[in-house]
Amino acid sequence: MRRSLVAGNWKMNGSVAMTDDLLTGLKKGVARSMPDVDVVVCPPFLYIPRAVQMLAGSTIKVGAQNLDIHEPGAYTGEIAAEMIKEQHCGYVIVGHSERRALYGESSDLVAQKAKVAVAAELKPIICVGETLEERERGDTGRVVREQLMCVLDLNGVEIFPFAIIAYEPVWAIGTGRSASPDQAQEVHALIRESIAELNPNVADHTRLLYGGSVKPDNAQAIFSSPDIDGGLIGGAALVASDFLAICKSMER
Ligand code: PEP
């Protein structure tokens, strides 16, 4: 049985006051229920120490949104895996489509980031997904498999089930246009089959998340698909009541 996981990606949003407000609300909501869901928040780096401090005693875990592949040294503006780990984070998002598109991150670099994360005992949430153009060309399966294979080629199947995959169709992120439950399930099944070709047992235990315009009103339908084990949530993760409702709909 795979444990459900819902992670909130705050992106470059927030302030100290917003961190305090949002986490106060989440802490209360998660304390009251949700024993079966791993809930993770990924604030901007600067708010991580505050988030960790505020969530002391809560089951909510903290993650980062990115990491650099190098050891600490002359890499101005970057954050090393061990720095994230030192702040008591358990997770890190790698290969988000915004990093791929806006900061030129290749699938090879994403695979390296996943490797560095695991070496630091951070669970990487590895994002894969196709653009609208690729979907319309009928290339979704090929694109997602290629992104996944880069991770597997460098890390081996042994990276799972510690690592987590988030399928996030680029056209669904922040657009209000989510994939349908069938579209999402089809790609999740493909990801699980691709891992199963290497090790069926590992595939069975690997958590696959869906991300892309998940809201309280569509979460239940998307999360009821058999290969979807939770969500990576952007916009709705910034509103405590919405994020809590989404987490709640993941309870099996
Ligand atoms: C995301 O940023 O990973 C995401 C899924 O965003 P949204 O939920 O806003 O589409």
Coordinates of C-alpha atoms and ligand atoms in Angstrom, one line a residue:
M1 CA 0.0 0.0 0.0
R2 CA 1.4 3.4 -1.0
R3 CA 1.0 6.3 1.4
S4 CA -0.7 9.3 -0.1
L5 CA 1.3 12.5 -0.4
V6 CA 0.2 16.0 -1.1
A7 CA 2.9 18.6 -1.6
G8 CA 2.4 22.4 -1.9
N9 CA 4.7 24.3 -4.2
W10 CA 4.6 27.9 -3.1
K11 CA 6.8 29.0 -6.0
M12 CA 8.2 32.5 -5.5
N13 CA 5.3 33.6 -3.4
G14 CA 5.0 34.5 0.3
S15 CA 6.3 36.7 3.0
V16 CA 7.0 36.2 6.7
A17 CA 3.4 37.2 7.5
M18 CA 1.9 34.9 4.9
T19 CA 4.1 32.0 6.0
D20 CA 2.9 32.4 9.6
D21 CA -0.8 32.7 8.6
L22 CA -0.8 29.8 6.1
L23 CA 1.1 27.4 8.4
T24 CA -1.0 28.3 11.4
G25 CA -4.1 27.3 9.4
L26 CA -2.5 24.2 8.0
K27 CA -1.2 23.0 11.3
K28 CA -4.6 23.2 12.9
G29 CA -6.3 21.5 10.0
V30 CA -3.8 18.6 9.7
A31 CA -3.7 18.1 13.5
R32 CA -7.5 17.5 13.5
S33 CA -7.4 14.8 10.8
M34 CA -5.3 13.4 7.9
P35 CA -3.4 10.5 9.6
D36 CA -3.1 8.7 6.2
V37 CA -1.7 11.5 4.1
D38 CA 1.9 12.8 4.0
V39 CA 1.5 16.6 3.8
V40 CA 4.5 18.6 2.6
V41 CA 5.0 22.4 2.1
C42 CA 7.7 23.8 -0.1
P43 CA 8.2 27.5 0.6
P44 CA 10.9 29.7 -0.9
F45 CA 14.3 29.0 0.6
L46 CA 14.2 32.1 2.8
Y47 CA 11.1 30.9 4.6
I48 CA 12.2 27.3 5.2
P49 CA 13.7 27.9 8.7
R50 CA 10.6 29.7 9.8
A51 CA 8.3 27.0 8.4
V52 CA 10.3 24.3 10.1
Q53 CA 10.2 26.2 13.4
M54 CA 6.4 26.8 13.1
L55 CA 5.7 23.2 12.2
A56 CA 7.6 21.7 15.1
G57 CA 5.3 19.1 16.7
S58 CA 3.2 18.8 13.5
T59 CA 3.2 15.9 11.0
I60 CA 3.5 18.4 8.1
K61 CA 7.0 18.2 6.5
V62 CA 9.0 20.9 4.8
G63 CA 10.6 20.6 1.4
A64 CA 12.6 22.9 -0.9
Q65 CA 11.8 23.8 -4.5
N66 CA 15.2 23.4 -6.0
L67 CA 18.8 22.5 -5.3
D68 CA 22.2 22.8 -6.9
I69 CA 24.2 19.8 -7.9
H70 CA 27.5 21.0 -6.5
E71 CA 29.2 20.7 -3.1
P72 CA 29.3 24.0 -1.2
G73 CA 31.7 26.4 -2.9
A74 CA 32.0 29.1 -5.5
Y75 CA 28.4 28.9 -7.0
T76 CA 27.0 32.4 -6.3
G77 CA 23.3 32.4 -5.6
E78 CA 22.9 28.6 -5.4
I79 CA 21.9 26.3 -2.5
A80 CA 23.5 22.9 -1.8
A81 CA 21.7 19.8 -0.9
E82 CA 23.4 19.5 2.5
M83 CA 22.3 23.1 3.4
I84 CA 18.7 22.0 2.7
K85 CA 19.1 18.9 4.7
E86 CA 20.6 20.9 7.6
Q87 CA 17.4 22.9 7.7
H88 CA 15.5 19.7 8.5
C89 CA 13.8 19.4 5.1
G90 CA 12.9 15.9 3.9
Y91 CA 11.9 16.7 0.3
V92 CA 13.0 18.7 -2.7
I93 CA 11.2 19.4 -5.9
V94 CA 13.5 18.9 -9.0
G95 CA 12.8 19.5 -12.6
H96 CA 9.7 21.6 -12.2
S97 CA 8.6 22.7 -15.7
E98 CA 9.2 26.3 -14.8
R99 CA 12.8 25.5 -14.1
R100 CA 13.1 23.5 -17.3
A101 CA 11.5 26.3 -19.4
L102 CA 12.7 29.5 -17.7
Y103 CA 16.1 28.4 -16.4
G104 CA 17.1 25.9 -19.1
E105 CA 17.3 22.8 -17.0
S106 CA 17.8 19.8 -19.1
S107 CA 16.6 16.3 -18.3
D108 CA 20.2 15.3 -17.7
L109 CA 20.6 18.1 -15.1
V110 CA 17.3 17.0 -13.5
A111 CA 18.6 13.5 -13.2
Q112 CA 21.8 14.8 -11.6
K113 CA 19.7 16.9 -9.1
A114 CA 17.7 13.8 -8.2
K115 CA 21.0 11.9 -7.5
V116 CA 22.4 14.7 -5.4
A117 CA 19.2 14.9 -3.4
V118 CA 19.1 11.2 -2.7
A119 CA 22.8 11.3 -1.6
A120 CA 21.7 14.0 1.0
E121 CA 18.7 11.8 2.1
L122 CA 16.3 14.3 0.6
K123 CA 13.3 12.7 -1.2
P124 CA 13.3 14.2 -4.7
I125 CA 9.9 15.0 -6.2
I126 CA 10.9 14.7 -9.8
C127 CA 8.6 16.6 -12.2
V128 CA 7.9 15.3 -15.7
G129 CA 5.3 16.4 -18.3
E130 CA 4.6 17.5 -21.8
T131 CA 3.8 20.8 -23.4
L132 CA 0.5 21.4 -25.1
E133 CA 2.3 21.3 -28.5
E134 CA 3.8 17.9 -27.6
R135 CA 0.4 16.6 -26.5
E136 CA -1.3 17.8 -29.6
R137 CA 1.4 16.1 -31.7
G138 CA 0.6 12.8 -29.9
D139 CA 4.0 12.9 -28.3
T140 CA 3.0 12.8 -24.6
G141 CA 4.1 9.2 -23.9
R142 CA 7.4 9.6 -25.7
V143 CA 8.3 12.9 -23.9
V144 CA 7.4 11.7 -20.5
R145 CA 9.2 8.4 -21.0
E146 CA 12.3 10.2 -22.2
Q147 CA 12.3 12.5 -19.1
L148 CA 11.9 9.4 -16.9
M149 CA 14.6 7.4 -18.6
C150 CA 17.1 10.1 -18.0
V151 CA 16.5 9.7 -14.3
L152 CA 16.6 5.9 -14.5
D153 CA 19.8 5.8 -16.7
L154 CA 21.8 7.9 -14.3
N155 CA 20.3 6.6 -11.0
G156 CA 19.1 3.1 -11.7
V157 CA 15.7 1.9 -10.6
E158 CA 17.0 1.8 -7.1
I159 CA 16.3 5.5 -6.8
F160 CA 12.7 4.5 -6.3
P161 CA 10.6 4.2 -4.2
F162 CA 12.6 6.7 -2.2
A163 CA 12.2 9.2 -5.0
I164 CA 8.7 10.4 -6.1
I165 CA 7.5 11.3 -9.6
A166 CA 5.1 14.2 -10.2
Y167 CA 3.4 14.1 -13.6
E168 CA 2.6 17.7 -14.4
P169 CA 1.4 18.5 -17.9
V170 CA 2.9 21.9 -18.7
W171 CA -0.4 23.1 -20.2
A172 CA -2.2 22.4 -17.0
I173 CA 0.1 24.3 -14.6
G174 CA -1.4 27.5 -13.4
T175 CA -3.9 27.6 -16.2
G176 CA -7.0 26.5 -14.5
R177 CA -7.2 23.7 -17.1
S178 CA -6.5 20.4 -15.3
A179 CA -5.9 17.1 -17.1
S180 CA -9.0 15.0 -17.0
P181 CA -8.9 12.0 -14.6
D182 CA -8.5 9.7 -17.7
Q183 CA -5.7 11.7 -19.2
A184 CA -3.9 11.8 -15.9
Q185 CA -4.4 8.1 -15.2
E186 CA -3.1 7.1 -18.7
V187 CA 0.2 8.9 -18.2
H188 CA 0.6 7.7 -14.6
A189 CA 0.0 4.1 -15.7
L190 CA 2.7 4.6 -18.4
I191 CA 5.2 5.9 -15.8
R192 CA 4.4 3.0 -13.5
E193 CA 4.8 0.4 -16.3
S194 CA 8.1 2.0 -17.4
I195 CA 9.4 1.5 -13.8
A196 CA 7.9 -2.0 -13.7
E197 CA 9.8 -3.0 -16.8
L198 CA 12.9 -2.7 -14.5
N199 CA 11.5 -3.8 -11.2
P200 CA 7.7 -4.5 -10.7
N201 CA 8.0 -4.5 -6.9
V202 CA 9.7 -1.1 -6.9
A203 CA 7.1 0.2 -9.3
D204 CA 4.4 -1.0 -7.0
H205 CA 5.8 1.0 -4.1
T206 CA 6.7 4.2 -6.0
R207 CA 4.5 7.2 -5.4
L208 CA 3.3 9.1 -8.4
L209 CA 1.7 12.5 -8.0
Y210 CA -0.4 14.5 -10.4
G211 CA 0.1 18.3 -10.6
G212 CA -1.6 20.9 -12.7
S213 CA -4.6 23.1 -11.6
V214 CA -5.7 20.8 -8.9
K215 CA -8.4 22.6 -6.8
P216 CA -10.8 21.4 -4.1
D217 CA -13.5 20.8 -6.6
N218 CA -11.5 18.5 -9.0
A219 CA -9.1 16.8 -6.5
Q220 CA -11.4 13.9 -5.6
A221 CA -12.0 12.9 -9.2
I222 CA -8.3 13.1 -10.2
F223 CA -7.1 11.4 -7.0
S224 CA -9.5 8.4 -7.3
S225 CA -7.4 7.1 -10.3
P226 CA -5.6 3.9 -9.3
D227 CA -2.1 5.0 -10.2
I228 CA -2.3 8.5 -8.7
D229 CA -1.0 8.6 -5.1
G230 CA -1.4 12.3 -4.5
G231 CA -0.7 15.8 -5.8
L232 CA 1.8 18.6 -6.3
I233 CA -0.2 21.7 -5.8
G234 CA 0.7 25.2 -6.8
G235 CA -1.9 28.0 -6.6
A236 CA -4.3 26.2 -4.3
A237 CA -1.4 25.5 -1.8
L238 CA -1.4 29.2 -1.0
V239 CA -4.9 29.1 0.6
A240 CA -5.1 27.1 3.8
S241 CA -8.7 26.0 3.3
D242 CA -8.1 24.9 -0.3
F243 CA -4.9 23.0 0.4
L244 CA -6.5 21.3 3.4
A245 CA -9.6 20.3 1.3
I246 CA -7.3 18.9 -1.4
C247 CA -5.3 16.9 1.2
K248 CA -8.5 15.6 2.7
S249 CA -9.7 14.3 -0.6
M250 CA -6.6 12.2 -0.8
E251 CA -7.6 10.2 2.3
R252 CA -8.3 6.7 1.0
Ligands
PEP1 C1 2.8 23.5 -9.8 O1 3.4 24.6 -9.8 O2 3.5 22.5 -9.6 C2 1.4 23.4 -10.0 C3 0.9 22.2 -10.2 O3 0.7 24.6 -10.1 P1 -0.9 24.8 -10.1 O4 -1.5 23.9 -9.1 O5 -1.1 26.2 -9.8 O6 -1.3 24.5 -11.5

